Amino acid sequence: MDSQRRLLVAGLAAVPLAGAAGVLGTLVSASAFGQQKKYRFGFSQVTTVEPWRVQFNKDMKAEAGKHPEVDLVIADAGDRTDKQNADMENFIAQKMDAIFISPKESAGLTGVVEKAFKAGIPVFVLDREVNGNDYTQFIGGDNVQIGREAGSFVVKLLGGPGHAQGNLVEVWGGFGAQPAHDRHDGAFSVISKEPGIKLVGERVDCDWKQDKAYEYMKTVLRVNSKIDVVYGHNDPMAYGAYLAAKDAGRDKSIKFVGIDGLPQEGATWVEHGLLAGTFMYPTPGAEGIRQALKLLHGEKIPKKVTLPTQGIFADNAKAYIASH
Ligand code: FRU
């Protein structure tokens, strides 16, 4: 008799009949004696070249590490929709216990999210939305609200409500991603009430990237002799625009506003006076792990979890960095 069977029989002998099924269940799920059952979680991350994504993976891994029953696999899509679809297909084929996705874009990844969900796998959509309702839960910040707060700050920088005057450049995140549109809509719900603010520059997709924002800003600087504020849809782009202005010798006359507020990035740039302000955009991965475990333990979870934000400015950047 092998050791597993011996243990099983000993267990059965010690427990009255009604408990036998339970003991059997416990022994079967407790693989290799005492090790807990693993939940296999697959996370399809759009990219890891941006610092916010690196932090996102780190936070998610740290949370998964607190739960020995969780086995987390992260696939990096290299910023490509086709690769991200393949990564998702792979997780579906492996019948993961839960799938997480932070998509490159909404349209091109809605189908595969729907496929996973319809296959009965819980699917958690993180940070960027997909279309429709065929997923388990969405977790992310309220980008319209963040945009509104950024818009109010831009108005304040330009003289305050009813008085604001100046030329504004907006640096767009990826057009296919909902946060870019929400950050635009939220900001302009406030900014467009100010007739003294003039939007200059073209609407260009800078895909959240510092180098693309640098190139875009270089062109905008060339054709506009007066720029007062730059609103970037994330900190790397606000910083890229700042670098372009600096290289053109115009950084001192322009104020830069971003979003993300990573302590070692955006918040530090605010502390150093390179950005005038940024807004915290928490990474959603750790909450995703907690929500998935709740669901797998039989709890009801909401369709949407909204993460908080916070403005980071010259007067609180130091304290913010110290506490994060
Ligand atoms: C990283 C990032 C963040 C931004 C988020 C929006 O890829 O660009 O900087 O806040 O994605 O989805």
Tab-separated table of C-alpha atoms and ligand atoms in Angstrom:
chain	number	residue	atom	x	y	z
A	1	MET	CA	0.000	0.000	0.000
A	2	ASP	CA	1.509	3.355	-0.922
A	3	SER	CA	1.742	6.038	1.683
A	4	GLN	CA	-1.150	8.097	0.312
A	5	ARG	CA	-3.535	5.118	0.472
A	6	ARG	CA	-2.316	4.208	3.915
A	7	LEU	CA	-3.069	7.698	5.127
A	8	LEU	CA	-6.458	7.634	3.465
A	9	VAL	CA	-7.417	4.350	5.095
A	10	ALA	CA	-6.157	5.499	8.479
A	11	GLY	CA	-8.237	8.649	8.099
A	12	LEU	CA	-11.331	6.703	7.150
A	13	ALA	CA	-10.947	4.344	10.076
A	14	ALA	CA	-10.700	7.177	12.519
A	15	VAL	CA	-13.753	9.051	11.272
A	16	PRO	CA	-17.384	7.885	11.388
A	17	LEU	CA	-18.967	7.046	8.031
A	18	ALA	CA	-20.625	10.413	7.446
A	19	GLY	CA	-17.230	12.055	7.550
A	20	ALA	CA	-15.644	9.742	5.008
A	21	ALA	CA	-16.517	11.791	1.959
A	22	GLY	CA	-15.139	14.886	3.639
A	23	VAL	CA	-11.896	13.174	4.514
A	24	LEU	CA	-11.590	11.852	0.998
A	25	GLY	CA	-12.211	15.352	-0.374
A	26	THR	CA	-9.618	16.833	1.909
A	27	LEU	CA	-7.034	14.225	1.019
A	28	VAL	CA	-7.625	14.570	-2.689
A	29	SER	CA	-7.383	18.360	-2.693
A	30	ALA	CA	-4.492	18.426	-0.244
A	31	SER	CA	-1.987	17.275	-2.817
A	32	ALA	CA	1.316	15.967	-1.495
A	33	PHE	CA	0.075	15.845	2.071
A	34	GLY	CA	-0.635	19.153	3.620
A	35	GLN	CA	0.058	21.410	0.644
A	36	GLN	CA	-3.027	23.451	-0.107
A	37	LYS	CA	-4.898	23.347	-3.378
A	38	LYS	CA	-3.593	25.875	-5.875
A	39	TYR	CA	-5.783	28.344	-7.649
A	40	ARG	CA	-4.208	29.067	-11.001
A	41	PHE	CA	-4.606	32.744	-11.898
A	42	GLY	CA	-3.553	34.085	-15.293
A	43	PHE	CA	-2.926	37.789	-15.793
A	44	SER	CA	-2.637	39.253	-19.273
A	45	GLN	CA	-0.736	42.530	-18.877
A	46	VAL	CA	-0.634	44.855	-21.898
A	47	THR	CA	2.989	45.919	-21.496
A	48	THR	CA	5.746	46.296	-18.957
A	49	VAL	CA	7.701	49.133	-20.536
A	50	GLU	CA	5.835	51.818	-18.591
A	51	PRO	CA	6.736	52.292	-14.920
A	52	TRP	CA	3.107	52.232	-13.829
A	53	ARG	CA	2.796	48.728	-15.351
A	54	VAL	CA	5.929	47.532	-13.582
A	55	GLN	CA	4.477	48.745	-10.278
A	56	PHE	CA	1.142	47.118	-11.167
A	57	ASN	CA	2.794	43.681	-11.602
A	58	LYS	CA	4.828	44.154	-8.436
A	59	ASP	CA	1.743	45.022	-6.353
A	60	MET	CA	-0.202	42.097	-7.788
A	61	LYS	CA	2.610	39.613	-7.165
A	62	ALA	CA	2.989	40.888	-3.601
A	63	GLU	CA	-0.719	40.310	-2.926
A	64	ALA	CA	-0.643	36.859	-4.556
A	65	GLY	CA	2.384	36.039	-2.385
A	66	LYS	CA	0.238	36.525	0.715
A	67	HIS	CA	-1.986	33.632	-0.395
A	68	PRO	CA	-0.082	30.334	-0.637
A	69	GLU	CA	-3.025	28.748	-2.442
A	70	VAL	CA	-2.622	31.171	-5.377
A	71	ASP	CA	-0.369	30.483	-8.328
A	72	LEU	CA	-0.138	33.660	-10.443
A	73	VAL	CA	1.169	33.616	-14.010
A	74	ILE	CA	1.720	36.949	-15.781
A	75	ALA	CA	1.907	37.190	-19.577
A	76	ASP	CA	3.335	40.391	-21.096
A	77	ALA	CA	1.624	41.273	-24.386
A	78	GLY	CA	4.436	43.597	-25.457
A	79	ASP	CA	1.909	46.382	-26.124
A	80	ARG	CA	0.288	44.400	-28.955
A	81	THR	CA	-3.374	43.507	-29.277
A	82	ASP	CA	-2.656	40.329	-31.280
A	83	LYS	CA	-0.189	39.018	-28.690
A	84	GLN	CA	-2.641	39.863	-25.912
A	85	ASN	CA	-5.378	37.891	-27.683
A	86	ALA	CA	-3.012	34.917	-27.942
A	87	ASP	CA	-2.108	35.181	-24.248
A	88	MET	CA	-5.791	35.174	-23.354
A	89	GLU	CA	-6.504	32.179	-25.594
A	90	ASN	CA	-3.693	30.354	-23.851
A	91	PHE	CA	-5.203	31.057	-20.414
A	92	ILE	CA	-8.618	29.886	-21.629
A	93	ALA	CA	-7.099	26.658	-23.002
A	94	GLN	CA	-5.400	26.073	-19.653
A	95	LYS	CA	-8.766	26.475	-17.885
A	96	MET	CA	-7.383	28.964	-15.386
A	97	ASP	CA	-9.392	29.405	-12.165
A	98	ALA	CA	-9.505	33.144	-12.841
A	99	ILE	CA	-8.225	35.388	-15.616
A	100	PHE	CA	-7.200	39.016	-15.243
A	101	ILE	CA	-6.657	41.359	-18.150
A	102	SER	CA	-5.502	44.934	-18.442
A	103	PRO	CA	-6.197	45.426	-22.140
A	104	LYS	CA	-4.284	47.444	-24.718
A	105	GLU	CA	-7.586	48.674	-26.106
A	106	SER	CA	-11.301	48.019	-25.735
A	107	ALA	CA	-12.486	46.970	-29.206
A	108	GLY	CA	-9.767	44.443	-30.091
A	109	LEU	CA	-9.976	42.548	-26.800
A	110	THR	CA	-13.690	42.478	-26.074
A	111	GLY	CA	-14.181	39.223	-28.043
A	112	VAL	CA	-11.612	37.159	-26.176
A	113	VAL	CA	-12.790	38.461	-22.785
A	114	GLU	CA	-16.311	37.418	-23.749
A	115	LYS	CA	-15.012	33.999	-24.829
A	116	ALA	CA	-13.286	33.408	-21.471
A	117	PHE	CA	-16.347	34.550	-19.544
A	118	LYS	CA	-18.677	32.341	-21.588
A	119	ALA	CA	-16.335	29.405	-20.947
A	120	GLY	CA	-17.237	29.835	-17.280
A	121	ILE	CA	-13.929	31.381	-16.175
A	122	PRO	CA	-14.189	34.407	-13.870
A	123	VAL	CA	-12.688	37.362	-15.782
A	124	PHE	CA	-11.433	40.494	-14.066
A	125	VAL	CA	-10.886	43.526	-16.302
A	126	LEU	CA	-8.351	45.907	-14.812
A	127	ASP	CA	-7.732	49.625	-15.468
A	128	ARG	CA	-8.870	49.813	-19.122
A	129	GLU	CA	-12.404	48.760	-20.042
A	130	VAL	CA	-13.682	46.379	-22.695
A	131	ASN	CA	-17.059	46.851	-24.415
A	132	GLY	CA	-20.272	45.185	-23.268
A	133	ASN	CA	-20.916	43.305	-20.032
A	134	ASP	CA	-19.462	39.851	-20.564
A	135	TYR	CA	-16.891	39.847	-17.781
A	136	THR	CA	-17.045	39.247	-14.043
A	137	GLN	CA	-15.787	42.516	-12.649
A	138	PHE	CA	-14.077	45.757	-13.642
A	139	ILE	CA	-11.569	47.325	-11.243
A	140	GLY	CA	-10.029	50.732	-11.878
A	141	GLY	CA	-9.929	54.408	-11.065
A	142	ASP	CA	-12.700	56.823	-12.032
A	143	ASN	CA	-10.987	58.485	-14.953
A	144	VAL	CA	-13.777	60.991	-15.582
A	145	GLN	CA	-13.443	62.178	-11.986
A	146	ILE	CA	-9.639	62.290	-12.265
A	147	GLY	CA	-10.029	64.277	-15.493
A	148	ARG	CA	-12.419	66.691	-13.774
A	149	GLU	CA	-9.933	67.257	-10.965
A	150	ALA	CA	-7.105	67.740	-13.458
A	151	GLY	CA	-9.295	70.185	-15.427
A	152	SER	CA	-10.048	72.212	-12.285
A	153	PHE	CA	-6.341	72.335	-11.533
A	154	VAL	CA	-5.569	73.554	-15.070
A	155	VAL	CA	-8.197	76.297	-14.633
A	156	LYS	CA	-6.650	77.240	-11.300
A	157	LEU	CA	-3.161	77.427	-12.840
A	158	LEU	CA	-4.516	79.769	-15.517
A	159	GLY	CA	-6.186	82.223	-13.140
A	160	GLY	CA	-9.212	80.446	-11.642
A	161	PRO	CA	-12.856	79.954	-12.672
A	162	GLY	CA	-14.217	82.845	-14.701
A	163	HIS	CA	-10.767	84.424	-15.095
A	164	ALA	CA	-8.643	81.679	-16.632
A	165	GLN	CA	-6.567	82.833	-19.608
A	166	GLY	CA	-3.980	80.997	-21.636
A	167	ASN	CA	-2.954	78.433	-24.205
A	168	LEU	CA	-3.319	74.770	-23.340
A	169	VAL	CA	-1.802	71.669	-24.941
A	170	GLU	CA	-3.383	68.272	-24.309
A	171	VAL	CA	-1.209	65.169	-24.737
A	172	TRP	CA	-3.431	62.191	-25.476
A	173	GLY	CA	-3.062	58.606	-24.294
A	174	GLY	CA	-4.052	55.750	-26.635
A	175	PHE	CA	-7.199	56.535	-28.625
A	176	GLY	CA	-8.370	52.899	-28.322
A	177	ALA	CA	-8.266	52.990	-24.522
A	178	GLN	CA	-11.201	54.325	-22.513
A	179	PRO	CA	-9.096	56.102	-19.841
A	180	ALA	CA	-7.812	58.542	-22.490
A	181	HIS	CA	-11.354	59.516	-23.469
A	182	ASP	CA	-12.531	59.714	-19.872
A	183	ARG	CA	-9.545	61.853	-18.889
A	184	HIS	CA	-10.285	64.149	-21.818
A	185	ASP	CA	-14.048	64.341	-21.206
A	186	GLY	CA	-13.659	64.906	-17.464
A	187	ALA	CA	-11.093	67.667	-17.909
A	188	PHE	CA	-12.962	69.454	-20.668
A	189	SER	CA	-16.265	69.354	-18.773
A	190	VAL	CA	-14.506	71.965	-16.604
A	191	ILE	CA	-12.066	73.629	-19.029
A	192	SER	CA	-14.616	74.289	-21.767
A	193	LYS	CA	-16.517	76.605	-19.417
A	194	GLU	CA	-13.565	79.000	-19.637
A	195	PRO	CA	-13.642	81.109	-22.794
A	196	GLY	CA	-10.169	82.450	-21.966
A	197	ILE	CA	-8.518	79.052	-22.397
A	198	LYS	CA	-7.436	78.216	-25.929
A	199	LEU	CA	-6.537	74.650	-26.916
A	200	VAL	CA	-3.495	74.583	-29.209
A	201	GLY	CA	-1.854	71.641	-30.994
A	202	GLU	CA	-3.408	68.761	-32.900
A	203	ARG	CA	-5.166	65.771	-31.380
A	204	VAL	CA	-2.393	63.149	-31.640
A	205	ASP	CA	-2.359	59.616	-30.192
A	206	CYS	CA	0.819	59.521	-28.062
A	207	ASP	CA	-0.056	56.032	-26.744
A	208	TRP	CA	0.904	56.854	-23.124
A	209	LYS	CA	4.587	57.000	-24.092
A	210	GLN	CA	7.173	59.546	-22.968
A	211	ASP	CA	9.124	59.515	-26.249
A	212	LYS	CA	5.999	60.012	-28.386
A	213	ALA	CA	4.935	62.906	-26.175
A	214	TYR	CA	8.408	64.414	-26.537
A	215	GLU	CA	8.191	64.317	-30.344
A	216	TYR	CA	4.645	65.678	-30.365
A	217	MET	CA	5.523	68.524	-28.012
A	218	LYS	CA	8.568	69.418	-30.086
A	219	THR	CA	6.266	70.104	-33.043
A	220	VAL	CA	3.711	71.982	-30.956
A	221	LEU	CA	6.458	74.216	-29.526
A	222	ARG	CA	7.722	74.974	-33.007
A	223	VAL	CA	4.379	76.326	-34.201
A	224	ASN	CA	3.148	77.984	-30.996
A	225	SER	CA	5.198	80.782	-29.486
A	226	LYS	CA	2.966	80.929	-26.408
A	227	ILE	CA	2.090	77.831	-24.393
A	228	ASP	CA	1.012	78.142	-20.762
A	229	VAL	CA	-0.092	74.700	-19.598
A	230	VAL	CA	0.346	71.118	-20.815
A	231	TYR	CA	-2.137	68.488	-19.659
A	232	GLY	CA	-0.777	64.954	-20.210
A	233	HIS	CA	-3.057	61.938	-19.824
A	234	ASN	CA	-0.289	60.300	-17.778
A	235	ASP	CA	2.922	61.339	-16.055
A	236	PRO	CA	5.393	59.848	-18.557
A	237	MET	CA	3.799	61.978	-21.313
A	238	ALA	CA	3.665	65.117	-19.154
A	239	TYR	CA	7.338	64.529	-18.401
A	240	GLY	CA	8.169	63.896	-22.085
A	241	ALA	CA	6.499	67.224	-22.933
A	242	TYR	CA	8.485	68.892	-20.141
A	243	LEU	CA	11.750	67.506	-21.567
A	244	ALA	CA	10.887	68.841	-25.031
A	245	ALA	CA	10.171	72.281	-23.532
A	246	LYS	CA	13.395	72.137	-21.558
A	247	ASP	CA	15.390	71.282	-24.684
A	248	ALA	CA	13.732	74.255	-26.402
A	249	GLY	CA	14.606	76.493	-23.434
A	250	ARG	CA	10.921	77.076	-22.622
A	251	ASP	CA	10.245	74.875	-19.584
A	252	LYS	CA	10.188	77.806	-17.124
A	253	SER	CA	7.233	79.500	-18.840
A	254	ILE	CA	5.029	76.370	-19.061
A	255	LYS	CA	3.269	74.367	-16.336
A	256	PHE	CA	2.856	70.602	-16.696
A	257	VAL	CA	0.083	68.436	-15.285
A	258	GLY	CA	0.009	64.631	-15.349
A	259	ILE	CA	-1.778	61.556	-13.950
A	260	ASP	CA	-0.533	58.388	-12.146
A	261	GLY	CA	1.393	59.862	-9.205
A	262	LEU	CA	3.886	57.060	-8.699
A	263	PRO	CA	6.043	58.068	-5.710
A	264	GLN	CA	9.329	57.536	-7.579
A	265	GLU	CA	8.059	59.224	-10.765
A	266	GLY	CA	5.203	61.726	-11.049
A	267	ALA	CA	5.132	62.612	-7.359
A	268	THR	CA	8.906	63.125	-7.357
A	269	TRP	CA	8.701	65.308	-10.484
A	270	VAL	CA	6.111	67.410	-8.639
A	271	GLU	CA	8.348	67.612	-5.590
A	272	HIS	CA	11.210	68.787	-7.804
A	273	GLY	CA	8.991	71.380	-9.483
A	274	LEU	CA	9.087	69.810	-12.960
A	275	LEU	CA	5.356	69.043	-12.903
A	276	ALA	CA	2.876	71.419	-11.244
A	277	GLY	CA	0.628	68.543	-10.216
A	278	THR	CA	-0.415	64.953	-10.781
A	279	PHE	CA	-3.239	62.671	-9.653
A	280	MET	CA	-2.837	59.306	-8.014
A	281	TYR	CA	-4.082	56.430	-10.172
A	282	PRO	CA	-3.771	53.314	-8.019
A	283	THR	CA	-2.741	50.031	-9.626
A	284	PRO	CA	-5.659	47.560	-9.547
A	285	GLY	CA	-3.911	44.164	-9.402
A	286	ALA	CA	-3.795	43.574	-5.652
A	287	GLU	CA	-7.489	44.326	-5.335
A	288	GLY	CA	-8.079	41.959	-8.257
A	289	ILE	CA	-6.465	39.063	-6.366
A	290	ARG	CA	-8.556	39.822	-3.266
A	291	GLN	CA	-11.776	40.041	-5.268
A	292	ALA	CA	-11.097	36.804	-7.150
A	293	LEU	CA	-10.473	34.933	-3.908
A	294	LYS	CA	-13.714	36.284	-2.458
A	295	LEU	CA	-15.560	34.999	-5.503
A	296	LEU	CA	-13.868	31.591	-5.389
A	297	HIS	CA	-14.757	31.339	-1.705
A	298	GLY	CA	-18.403	31.771	-2.619
A	299	GLU	CA	-18.895	35.451	-1.795
A	300	LYS	CA	-20.882	37.793	-4.004
A	301	ILE	CA	-18.762	40.538	-5.542
A	302	PRO	CA	-19.857	43.749	-7.291
A	303	LYS	CA	-19.614	44.255	-11.059
A	304	LYS	CA	-17.399	47.290	-10.554
A	305	VAL	CA	-14.822	48.360	-7.978
A	306	THR	CA	-13.694	51.992	-8.174
A	307	LEU	CA	-10.311	52.881	-6.742
A	308	PRO	CA	-9.671	56.285	-5.130
A	309	THR	CA	-7.583	59.208	-6.382
A	310	GLN	CA	-5.727	62.066	-4.740
A	311	GLY	CA	-4.190	65.278	-6.050
A	312	ILE	CA	-0.432	65.664	-5.584
A	313	PHE	CA	0.877	69.218	-5.672
A	314	ALA	CA	3.916	71.216	-4.527
A	315	ASP	CA	2.513	71.487	-0.995
A	316	ASN	CA	1.832	67.789	-0.331
A	317	ALA	CA	4.190	65.875	-2.662
A	318	LYS	CA	6.826	65.321	0.004
A	319	ALA	CA	4.309	63.923	2.506
A	320	TYR	CA	2.685	61.799	-0.203
A	321	ILE	CA	6.027	60.252	-1.179
A	322	ALA	CA	6.901	59.576	2.450
A	323	SER	CA	3.616	57.745	3.047
A	324	HIS	CA	3.653	55.583	-0.126
B	1	FRU	C1	0.317	52.571	-18.347
B	1	FRU	C2	-0.704	53.632	-18.433
B	1	FRU	C3	-0.718	54.521	-17.233
B	1	FRU	C4	-2.069	55.079	-17.362
B	1	FRU	C5	-2.864	53.852	-17.733
B	1	FRU	C6	-4.109	54.136	-18.467
B	1	FRU	O1	0.244	51.725	-19.465
B	1	FRU	O2	-0.446	54.364	-19.588
B	1	FRU	O3	0.293	55.474	-17.255
B	1	FRU	O4	-2.519	55.723	-16.244
B	1	FRU	O5	-2.002	53.087	-18.522
B	1	FRU	O6	-4.733	52.978	-18.883
